[in-house]
């Protein structure tokens, strides 16, 4: 099953979202996906789900630099900034 929501304004970010363990969340404008199994099943708002994703990406940024994975560091940085906008 595929459900698509097009966000036209910031008001949409307060909509409730139920994400199961096996569901993915794709945000094409940010070239970002939360694949199945990476976040437990949860009930949140769209904004809450995005904030959690940004927080998880940010927490791993120092490790990416330490490993010399600068390409991935900058891709994640762009996604984090896009989520925060």
XYZ file of N, CA, C and O in Angstrom:
340
model
N 0.846 -1.170 0.000
C 0.000 0.000 0.000
C 0.890 1.232 0.000
O 1.916 1.264 0.663
N 0.490 2.235 -0.738
C 1.232 3.491 -0.803
C 0.267 4.628 -0.495
O -0.807 4.721 -1.097
N 0.658 5.479 0.442
C -0.130 6.669 0.777
C 0.756 7.876 0.508
O 1.898 7.926 0.957
N 0.235 8.839 -0.218
C 0.988 10.033 -0.573
C 0.318 11.259 0.021
O -0.898 11.418 -0.086
N 1.127 12.109 0.635
C 0.642 13.379 1.169
C 1.528 14.469 0.599
O 2.750 14.427 0.738
N 0.920 15.420 -0.067
C 1.651 16.575 -0.569
C 1.455 17.710 0.420
O 0.322 18.103 0.704
N 2.553 18.218 0.948
C 2.500 19.273 1.959
C 2.506 20.614 1.247
O 3.456 20.953 0.547
N 1.428 21.372 1.445
C 1.297 22.672 0.792
C 1.606 23.842 1.721
O 1.828 24.946 1.259
N 1.593 23.593 3.019
C 1.903 24.656 3.976
C 2.399 24.024 5.269
O 2.281 22.813 5.482
N 2.930 24.850 6.146
C 3.459 24.346 7.418
C 2.351 23.758 8.298
O 2.629 22.959 9.188
N 1.102 24.107 8.044
C -0.009 23.555 8.825
C -0.100 22.037 8.667
O -0.529 21.345 9.582
N 0.329 21.523 7.525
C 0.290 20.078 7.281
C 1.242 19.324 8.214
O 1.059 18.143 8.467
N 2.276 20.001 8.702
C 3.265 19.344 9.550
C 2.696 18.900 10.892
O 3.282 18.058 11.559
N 1.547 19.429 11.272
C 0.934 19.037 12.541
C -0.013 17.840 12.383
O -0.623 17.408 13.348
N -0.099 17.293 11.189
C -0.954 16.116 10.965
C -0.359 14.899 11.630
O 0.853 14.704 11.638
N -1.218 14.071 12.188
C -0.786 12.830 12.837
C -0.325 11.840 11.790
O -0.892 11.756 10.694
N 0.691 11.077 12.154
C 1.255 10.076 11.272
C 1.481 8.809 12.088
O 2.034 8.852 13.175
N 1.003 7.698 11.568
C 1.248 6.399 12.187
C 2.214 5.666 11.269
O 1.902 5.410 10.108
N 3.415 5.370 11.795
C 4.429 4.675 11.003
C 4.713 3.330 11.654
O 5.111 3.267 12.801
N 4.484 2.267 10.918
C 4.775 0.933 11.435
C 6.261 0.625 11.247
O 6.970 1.321 10.516
N 6.725 -0.434 11.898
C 8.124 -0.862 11.752
C 8.477 -1.158 10.297
O 9.611 -0.948 9.873
N 7.502 -1.648 9.543
C 7.774 -2.077 8.172
C 7.506 -0.991 7.126
O 7.688 -1.226 5.930
N 7.110 0.194 7.550
C 6.810 1.282 6.609
C 8.044 2.145 6.361
O 8.921 2.259 7.204
N 8.077 2.747 5.189
C 9.126 3.724 4.899
C 8.467 5.092 4.739
O 7.268 5.191 4.467
N 9.251 6.121 4.939
C 8.784 7.492 4.772
C 9.741 8.159 3.798
O 10.942 8.235 4.056
N 9.228 8.594 2.664
C 10.049 9.176 1.607
C 9.705 10.647 1.445
O 8.529 11.008 1.345
N 10.753 11.479 1.405
C 10.584 12.915 1.195
C 11.419 13.279 -0.035
O 12.613 13.571 0.068
N 10.790 13.212 -1.216
C 11.531 13.419 -2.466
C 12.227 14.776 -2.562
O 13.332 14.858 -3.095
N 11.603 15.839 -2.054
C 12.206 17.171 -2.160
C 13.542 17.263 -1.431
O 14.368 18.117 -1.748
N 13.749 16.400 -0.433
C 15.007 16.391 0.317
C 15.901 15.219 -0.073
O 16.972 15.045 0.497
N 15.449 14.407 -1.032
C 16.160 13.162 -1.383
C 16.459 12.366 -0.117
O 17.580 11.934 0.129
N 15.431 12.175 0.700
C 15.587 11.551 2.014
C 14.530 10.478 2.216
O 13.369 10.660 1.860
N 14.962 9.360 2.787
C 14.044 8.276 3.087
C 14.364 7.705 4.461
O 15.529 7.523 4.815
N 13.323 7.439 5.238
C 13.455 6.676 6.468
C 13.002 5.273 6.097
O 11.812 5.023 5.921
N 13.954 4.350 5.913
C 13.584 3.013 5.445
C 12.914 2.172 6.531
O 13.019 2.481 7.716
N 12.253 1.101 6.118
C 11.622 0.216 7.084
C 12.653 -0.326 8.083
O 13.797 -0.581 7.726
N 12.229 -0.455 9.328
C 13.076 -1.047 10.357
C 14.056 -0.105 11.019
O 14.725 -0.483 11.967
N 14.187 1.140 10.534
C 15.166 2.052 11.134
C 14.579 2.895 12.256
O 15.325 3.442 13.053
N 13.291 3.045 12.291
C 12.603 3.701 13.406
C 11.484 2.770 13.839
O 10.765 2.238 13.003
N 11.369 2.580 15.148
C 10.286 1.747 15.655
C 8.946 2.296 15.181
O 8.833 3.460 14.827
N 7.945 1.436 15.232
C 6.604 1.900 14.936
C 6.243 3.008 15.911
O 6.582 2.937 17.091
N 5.620 4.052 15.410
C 5.309 5.186 16.284
C 4.121 5.981 15.758
O 3.754 5.883 14.593
N 3.562 6.750 16.666
C 2.515 7.713 16.328
C 3.080 9.080 16.671
O 3.525 9.310 17.792
N 3.109 9.955 15.705
C 3.686 11.277 15.894
C 3.066 12.215 14.868
O 2.287 11.783 14.016
N 3.453 13.462 14.924
C 3.096 14.376 13.850
C 4.175 14.265 12.780
O 5.261 13.718 13.021
N 3.894 14.771 11.614
C 4.899 14.775 10.557
C 6.121 15.565 11.028
O 7.256 15.124 10.857
N 5.878 16.695 11.675
C 6.987 17.501 12.186
C 7.814 16.716 13.210
O 9.044 16.744 13.179
N 7.154 15.991 14.095
C 7.867 15.197 15.096
C 8.717 14.121 14.462
O 9.851 13.872 14.885
N 8.200 13.462 13.443
C 8.947 12.426 12.742
C 10.181 13.024 12.064
O 11.273 12.452 12.118
N 10.007 14.199 11.446
C 11.137 14.859 10.786
C 12.178 15.333 11.792
O 13.384 15.199 11.567
N 11.728 15.872 12.916
C 12.679 16.318 13.957
C 13.498 15.145 14.482
O 14.698 15.267 14.694
N 12.833 14.018 14.704
C 13.545 12.834 15.198
C 14.574 12.368 14.173
O 15.705 12.010 14.517
N 14.199 12.375 12.899
C 15.134 11.968 11.847
C 16.341 12.906 11.800
O 17.485 12.451 11.703
N 16.099 14.217 11.877
C 17.196 15.191 11.862
C 18.105 14.991 13.071
O 19.334 15.036 12.945
N 17.519 14.751 14.230
C 18.303 14.532 15.443
C 19.185 13.284 15.292
O 20.370 13.308 15.632
N 18.616 12.206 14.754
C 19.391 10.976 14.559
C 20.529 11.181 13.554
O 21.634 10.671 13.758
N 20.258 11.919 12.485
C 21.312 12.205 11.514
C 22.415 13.056 12.138
O 23.606 12.802 11.927
N 22.021 14.071 12.918
C 22.997 14.963 13.560
C 23.885 14.211 14.550
O 25.082 14.478 14.632
N 23.305 13.279 15.282
C 24.069 12.532 16.282
C 25.195 11.730 15.637
O 26.242 11.521 16.255
N 25.022 11.293 14.414
C 26.032 10.482 13.737
C 27.036 11.312 12.933
O 28.007 10.755 12.415
N 26.839 12.618 12.840
C 27.735 13.454 12.043
C 29.195 13.397 12.518
O 30.093 13.264 11.692
N 29.481 13.469 13.821
C 30.894 13.391 14.244
C 31.566 12.076 13.822
O 32.741 12.069 13.440
N 30.822 10.995 13.851
C 31.371 9.701 13.443
C 31.676 9.690 11.950
O 32.685 9.120 11.515
N 30.832 10.322 11.153
C 31.082 10.395 9.704
C 32.380 11.144 9.421
O 33.166 10.739 8.567
N 32.615 12.249 10.159
C 33.849 13.016 9.987
C 35.042 12.174 10.437
O 36.064 12.110 9.750
N 34.897 11.535 11.574
C 35.981 10.698 12.127
C 36.380 9.597 11.140
O 37.559 9.288 10.995
N 35.399 9.017 10.454
C 35.662 7.950 9.486
C 36.111 8.483 8.128
O 36.452 7.706 7.241
N 36.077 9.802 7.959
C 36.461 10.395 6.685
C 35.387 10.278 5.622
O 35.669 10.429 4.432
N 34.161 10.022 6.031
C 33.039 9.864 5.102
C 32.411 11.235 4.822
O 31.271 11.500 5.167
N 33.200 12.097 4.198
C 32.770 13.484 4.017
C 31.635 13.638 3.017
O 30.788 14.523 3.178
N 31.584 12.783 1.994
C 30.468 12.856 1.036
C 29.145 12.637 1.762
O 28.192 13.396 1.584
N 29.092 11.591 2.573
C 27.873 11.295 3.327
C 27.605 12.377 4.378
O 26.463 12.740 4.624
N 28.659 12.909 4.987
C 28.521 13.998 5.956
C 27.788 15.177 5.318
O 26.834 15.709 5.890
N 28.227 15.587 4.132
C 27.610 16.750 3.480
C 26.204 16.453 2.968
O 25.339 17.326 3.004
N 25.962 15.220 2.500
C 24.596 14.856 2.100
C 23.665 14.931 3.303
O 22.564 15.482 3.218
N 24.109 14.386 4.430
C 23.284 14.426 5.649
C 23.095 15.861 6.126
O 22.011 16.234 6.570
N 24.141 16.667 6.022
C 24.053 18.080 6.423
C 22.972 18.797 5.612
O 22.172 19.560 6.156
N 22.938 18.541 4.308
C 21.921 19.156 3.451
C 20.515 18.715 3.853
O 19.585 19.528 3.887
N 20.349 17.424 4.161
C 19.040 16.916 4.582
C 18.639 17.546 5.908
O 17.490 17.992 6.071
N 19.554 17.599 6.862
C 19.275 18.190 8.176
C 18.824 19.639 8.013
O 17.835 20.072 8.597
N 19.553 20.389 7.210
C 19.196 21.805 6.982
C 17.845 21.913 6.296
O 17.051 22.810 6.609
N 17.554 21.017 5.354
C 16.260 21.036 4.669
C 15.112 20.733 5.615
O 14.047 21.353 5.531
N 15.324 19.812 6.535
C 14.283 19.484 7.515
C 14.037 20.664 8.445
O 12.893 20.973 8.784
N 15.093 21.340 8.839
C 14.967 22.448 9.796
C 14.359 23.706 9.181
O 13.917 24.587 9.902
N 14.328 23.787 7.855
C 13.748 24.970 7.199
C 12.266 25.017 7.352
O 11.483 24.262 7.478
